[in-house]
Coordinates of C-alpha atoms and ligand atoms in Angstrom, one line a residue:
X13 CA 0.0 0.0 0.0
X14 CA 1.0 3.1 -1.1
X15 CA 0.2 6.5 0.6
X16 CA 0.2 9.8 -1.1
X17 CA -0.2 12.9 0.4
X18 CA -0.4 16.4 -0.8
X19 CA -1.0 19.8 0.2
X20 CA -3.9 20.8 -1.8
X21 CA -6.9 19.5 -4.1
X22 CA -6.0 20.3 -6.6
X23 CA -2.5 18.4 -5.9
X24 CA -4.0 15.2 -5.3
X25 CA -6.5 15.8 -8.1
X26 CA -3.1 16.1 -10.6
X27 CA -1.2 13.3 -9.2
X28 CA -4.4 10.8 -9.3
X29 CA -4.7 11.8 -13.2
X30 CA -1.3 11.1 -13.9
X31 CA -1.5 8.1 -12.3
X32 CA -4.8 6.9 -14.6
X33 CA -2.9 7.7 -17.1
X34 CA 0.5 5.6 -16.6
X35 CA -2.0 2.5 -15.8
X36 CA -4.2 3.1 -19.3
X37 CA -0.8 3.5 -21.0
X38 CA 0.7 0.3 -19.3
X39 CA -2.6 -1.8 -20.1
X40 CA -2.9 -0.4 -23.6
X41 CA 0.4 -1.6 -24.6
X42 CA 0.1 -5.0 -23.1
X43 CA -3.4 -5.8 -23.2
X44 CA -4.8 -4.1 -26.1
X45 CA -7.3 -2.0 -23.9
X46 CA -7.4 -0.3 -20.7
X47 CA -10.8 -1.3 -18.1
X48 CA -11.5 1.2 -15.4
X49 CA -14.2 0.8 -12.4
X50 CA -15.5 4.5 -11.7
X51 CA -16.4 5.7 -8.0
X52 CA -19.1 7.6 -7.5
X53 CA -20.1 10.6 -5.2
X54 CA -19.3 14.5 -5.3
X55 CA -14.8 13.6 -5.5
X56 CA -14.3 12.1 -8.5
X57 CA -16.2 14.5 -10.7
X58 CA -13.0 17.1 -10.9
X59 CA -10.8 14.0 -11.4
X60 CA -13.1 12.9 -14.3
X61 CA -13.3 16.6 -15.4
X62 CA -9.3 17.1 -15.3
X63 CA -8.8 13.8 -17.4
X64 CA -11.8 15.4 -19.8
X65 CA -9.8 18.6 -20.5
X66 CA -5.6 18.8 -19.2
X67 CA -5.5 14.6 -20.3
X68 CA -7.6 14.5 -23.3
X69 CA -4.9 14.0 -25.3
X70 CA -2.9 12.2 -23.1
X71 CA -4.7 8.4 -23.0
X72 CA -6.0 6.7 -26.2
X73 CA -9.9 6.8 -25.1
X74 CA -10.8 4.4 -27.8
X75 CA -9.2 2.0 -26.3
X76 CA -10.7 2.6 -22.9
X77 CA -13.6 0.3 -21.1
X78 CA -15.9 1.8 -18.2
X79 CA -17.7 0.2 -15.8
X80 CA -18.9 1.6 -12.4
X81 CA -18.0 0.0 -8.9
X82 CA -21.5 1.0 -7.6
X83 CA -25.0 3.1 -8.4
X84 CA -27.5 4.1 -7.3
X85 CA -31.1 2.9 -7.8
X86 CA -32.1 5.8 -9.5
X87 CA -33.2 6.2 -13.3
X88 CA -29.9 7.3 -15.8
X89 CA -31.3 10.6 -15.5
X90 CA -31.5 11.4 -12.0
X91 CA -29.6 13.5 -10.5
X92 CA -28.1 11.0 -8.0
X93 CA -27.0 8.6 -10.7
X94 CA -23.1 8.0 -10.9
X95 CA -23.3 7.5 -14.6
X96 CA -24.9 10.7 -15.4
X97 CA -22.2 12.4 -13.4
X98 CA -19.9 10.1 -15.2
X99 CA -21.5 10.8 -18.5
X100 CA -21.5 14.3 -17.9
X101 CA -17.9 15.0 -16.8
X102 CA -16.4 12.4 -18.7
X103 CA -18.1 10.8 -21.3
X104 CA -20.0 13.4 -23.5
X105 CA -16.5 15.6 -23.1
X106 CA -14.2 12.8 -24.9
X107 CA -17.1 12.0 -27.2
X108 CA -17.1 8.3 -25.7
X109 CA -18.4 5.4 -28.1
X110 CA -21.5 4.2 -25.7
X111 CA -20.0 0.8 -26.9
X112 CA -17.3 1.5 -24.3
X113 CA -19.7 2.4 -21.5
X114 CA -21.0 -0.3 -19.0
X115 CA -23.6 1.5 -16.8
X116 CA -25.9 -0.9 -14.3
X117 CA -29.4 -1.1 -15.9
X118 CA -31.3 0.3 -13.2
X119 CA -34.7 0.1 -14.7
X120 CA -34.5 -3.4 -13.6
X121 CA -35.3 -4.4 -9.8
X122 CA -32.2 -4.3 -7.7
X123 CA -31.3 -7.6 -7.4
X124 CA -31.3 -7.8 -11.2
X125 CA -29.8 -5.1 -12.1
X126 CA -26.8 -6.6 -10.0
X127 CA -27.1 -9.9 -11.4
X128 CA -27.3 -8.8 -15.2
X129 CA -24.3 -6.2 -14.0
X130 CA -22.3 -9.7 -12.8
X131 CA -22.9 -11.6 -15.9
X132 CA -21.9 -8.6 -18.4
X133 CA -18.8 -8.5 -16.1
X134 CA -18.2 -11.8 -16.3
X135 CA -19.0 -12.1 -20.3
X136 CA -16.4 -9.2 -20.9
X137 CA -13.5 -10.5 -19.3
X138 CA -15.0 -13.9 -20.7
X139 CA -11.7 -16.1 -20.3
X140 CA -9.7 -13.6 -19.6
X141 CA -8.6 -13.2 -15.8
X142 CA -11.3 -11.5 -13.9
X143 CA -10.2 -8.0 -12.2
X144 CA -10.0 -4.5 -14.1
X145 CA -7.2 -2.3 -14.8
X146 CA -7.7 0.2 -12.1
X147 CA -10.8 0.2 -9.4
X148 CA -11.2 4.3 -8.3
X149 CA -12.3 4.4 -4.9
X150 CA -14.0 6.7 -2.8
X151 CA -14.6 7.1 0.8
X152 CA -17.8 8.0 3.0
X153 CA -17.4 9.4 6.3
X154 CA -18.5 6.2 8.1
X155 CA -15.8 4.2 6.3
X156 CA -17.7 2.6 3.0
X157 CA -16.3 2.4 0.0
X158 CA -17.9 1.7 -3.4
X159 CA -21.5 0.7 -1.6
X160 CA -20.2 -1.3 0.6
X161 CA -21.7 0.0 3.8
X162 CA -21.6 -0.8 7.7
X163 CA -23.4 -4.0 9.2
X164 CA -24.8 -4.5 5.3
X165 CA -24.5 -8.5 4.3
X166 CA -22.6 -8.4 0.7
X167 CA -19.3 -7.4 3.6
X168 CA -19.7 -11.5 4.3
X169 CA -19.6 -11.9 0.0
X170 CA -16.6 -14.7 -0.3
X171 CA -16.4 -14.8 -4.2
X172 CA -16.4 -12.2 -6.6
X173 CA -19.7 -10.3 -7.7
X174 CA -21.9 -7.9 -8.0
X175 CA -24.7 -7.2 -4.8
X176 CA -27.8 -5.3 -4.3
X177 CA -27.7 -3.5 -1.1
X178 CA -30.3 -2.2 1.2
X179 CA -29.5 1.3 3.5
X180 CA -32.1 1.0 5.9
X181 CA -31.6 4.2 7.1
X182 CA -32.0 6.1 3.7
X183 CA -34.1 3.2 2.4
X184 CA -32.9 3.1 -0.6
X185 CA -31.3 0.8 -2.7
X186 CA -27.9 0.6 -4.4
X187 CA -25.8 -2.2 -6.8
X188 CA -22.2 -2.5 -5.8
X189 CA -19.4 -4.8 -6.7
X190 CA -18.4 -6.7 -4.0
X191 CA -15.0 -6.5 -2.1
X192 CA -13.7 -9.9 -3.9
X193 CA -14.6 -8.7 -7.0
X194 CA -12.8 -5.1 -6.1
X195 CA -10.1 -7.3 -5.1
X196 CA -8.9 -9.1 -8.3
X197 CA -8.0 -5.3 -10.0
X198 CA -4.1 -4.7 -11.0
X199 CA -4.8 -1.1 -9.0
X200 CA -6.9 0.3 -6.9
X201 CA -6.6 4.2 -5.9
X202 CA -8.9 5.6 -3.4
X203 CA -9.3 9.6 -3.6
X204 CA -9.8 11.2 -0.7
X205 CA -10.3 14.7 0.2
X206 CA -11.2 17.3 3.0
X207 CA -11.0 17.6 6.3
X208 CA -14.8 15.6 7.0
X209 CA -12.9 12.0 6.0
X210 CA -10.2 12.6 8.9
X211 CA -11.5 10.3 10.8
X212 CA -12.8 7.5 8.5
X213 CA -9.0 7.4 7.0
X214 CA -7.8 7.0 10.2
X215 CA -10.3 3.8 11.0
X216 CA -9.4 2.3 8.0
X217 CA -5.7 2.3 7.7
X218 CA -5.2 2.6 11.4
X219 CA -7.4 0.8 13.7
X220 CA -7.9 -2.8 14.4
X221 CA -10.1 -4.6 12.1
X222 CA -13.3 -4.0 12.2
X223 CA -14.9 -4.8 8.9
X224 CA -18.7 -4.3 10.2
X225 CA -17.8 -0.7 11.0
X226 CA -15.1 -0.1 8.5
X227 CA -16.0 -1.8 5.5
X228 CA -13.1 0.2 3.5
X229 CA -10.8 -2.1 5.4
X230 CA -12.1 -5.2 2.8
X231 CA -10.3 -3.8 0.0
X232 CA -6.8 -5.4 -0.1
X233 CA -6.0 -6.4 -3.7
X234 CA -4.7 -10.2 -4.1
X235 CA -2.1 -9.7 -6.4
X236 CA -2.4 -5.8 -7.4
X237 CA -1.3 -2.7 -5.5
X238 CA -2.8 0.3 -3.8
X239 CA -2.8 3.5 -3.9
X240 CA -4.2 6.7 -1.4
X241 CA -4.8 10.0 -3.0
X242 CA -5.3 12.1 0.1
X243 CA -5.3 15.5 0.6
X244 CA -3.4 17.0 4.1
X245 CA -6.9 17.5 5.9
X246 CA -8.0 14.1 4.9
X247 CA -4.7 12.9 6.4
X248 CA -5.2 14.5 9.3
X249 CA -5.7 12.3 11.9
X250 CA -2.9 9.2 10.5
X251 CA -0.5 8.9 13.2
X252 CA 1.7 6.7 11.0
X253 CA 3.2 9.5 8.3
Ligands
LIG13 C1 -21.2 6.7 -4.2 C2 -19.9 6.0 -4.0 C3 -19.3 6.1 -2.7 C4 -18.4 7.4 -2.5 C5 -18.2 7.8 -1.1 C6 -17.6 9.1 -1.0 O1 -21.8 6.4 -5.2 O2 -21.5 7.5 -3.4 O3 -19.2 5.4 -5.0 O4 -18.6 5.0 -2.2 O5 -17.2 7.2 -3.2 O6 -19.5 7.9 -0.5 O7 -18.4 10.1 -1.6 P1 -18.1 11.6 -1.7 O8 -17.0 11.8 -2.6 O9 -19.4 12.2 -2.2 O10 -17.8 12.0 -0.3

């Protein structure tokens, strides 16, 4: 695990682009294409705005697969969907072949929409090895990641896929890939910023395990590596540095 930390935003905003981009570069060359799980959530949308303007010419898009490491249950339209931010910030920018898109079909119920998610998953990387590229991360200030919340049962998931999960308090659904899943990526980079995650990046990197309460702490990749993208406020409170 590697931690980077940086003075400002717009710091950690610069050095998590770069980053994208020596990891598209790398899987281009080898592989033929580059597959990416977007996070969702107000941090990444000046990450996928910078790569949309400073790094357009810097990654060959065409050769670029999206898929999402969780939604919401929410039309494509809505303004809570992580694809329309995606598709907004992103997508319609760089002039995106939709063929190149994987966005969860939420007109279906939940638990479909997670299962059809797991099979187009599974069809795409067909016999290839299962895992993406790069998995971007965020981080909510109790500690989930992607929408893997506290005390939710797709934290006990053992093999990799693709859950429907219910937040009782907002009661609401949402379709997440599960930590195993998460797991198999060559990188994962988690972008955190501001002073309000302090305390949720300590949990996670710091305390005991506690995966109920800190689901963030599933995400160890098998065989990839890790990255933090935090900013000095979101650092804050890491004894460790
Ligand atoms: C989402 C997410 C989620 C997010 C964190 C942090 O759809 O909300 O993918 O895991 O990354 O909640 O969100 P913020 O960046 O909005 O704080």
């Amino acid at each position: 695990m590697k931690l980077n930390i940086f003075d400002t935003e717009s710091e950690v905003l610069a050095a998590l682009a770069a980053h994208f981009v020596k990891i598209a570069d790398t899987a281009i060359a080898e592989r033929g294409k580059f597959t990416v799980a977007l996070s969702g959530g107000s941090s990444p949308k000046k990450l996928y705005e910078l790569l949309a303007s400073s790094y357009a010419d810097k990654v060959n898009w065409e050769k670029v697969y999206f898929f999402f490491g969780d939604e919401r249950n929410v039309p494509q339209t809505d303004p809570d969907s992580n694809f329309l931010m995606a598709k907004k910030a992103l997508f319609n920018p760089l002039m995106i072949d939709p063929l190149q898109i994987f966005p969860v079909d939420t007109s279906l119920s939940p638990a479909d929409a997670a299962k059809k998610y797991e099979e187009e998953i599974e069809q795409f990387f067909d016999e290839e090895e299962l895992g993406f590229d790069l998995v971007l991360l965020g981080l909510g200030d109790n500690s989930h990641t992607a929408s893997l919340f506290p005390y939710t049962p797709v934290l006990h998931d053992r093999t990799p896929g693709v859950a429907a999960v219910f937040l009782e308090d907002q009661e609401v659904y949402r379709i997440t890939l599960n930590a195993p899943l998460i797991n198999e990526a060559r990188h994962i980079a988690f972008l955190v910023y501001g002073a309000g995650k302090a305390i949720a990046v300590h949990h996670v990197l710091e305390d005991e395990e506690d995966i109920e309460n800190y689901p963030a702490q599933l995400i160890e990749p098998i065989l990839g590596e890790i990255q933090w993208f935090l900013d000095k406020p979101a650092a804050a409170n890491l004894k460790n540095v």
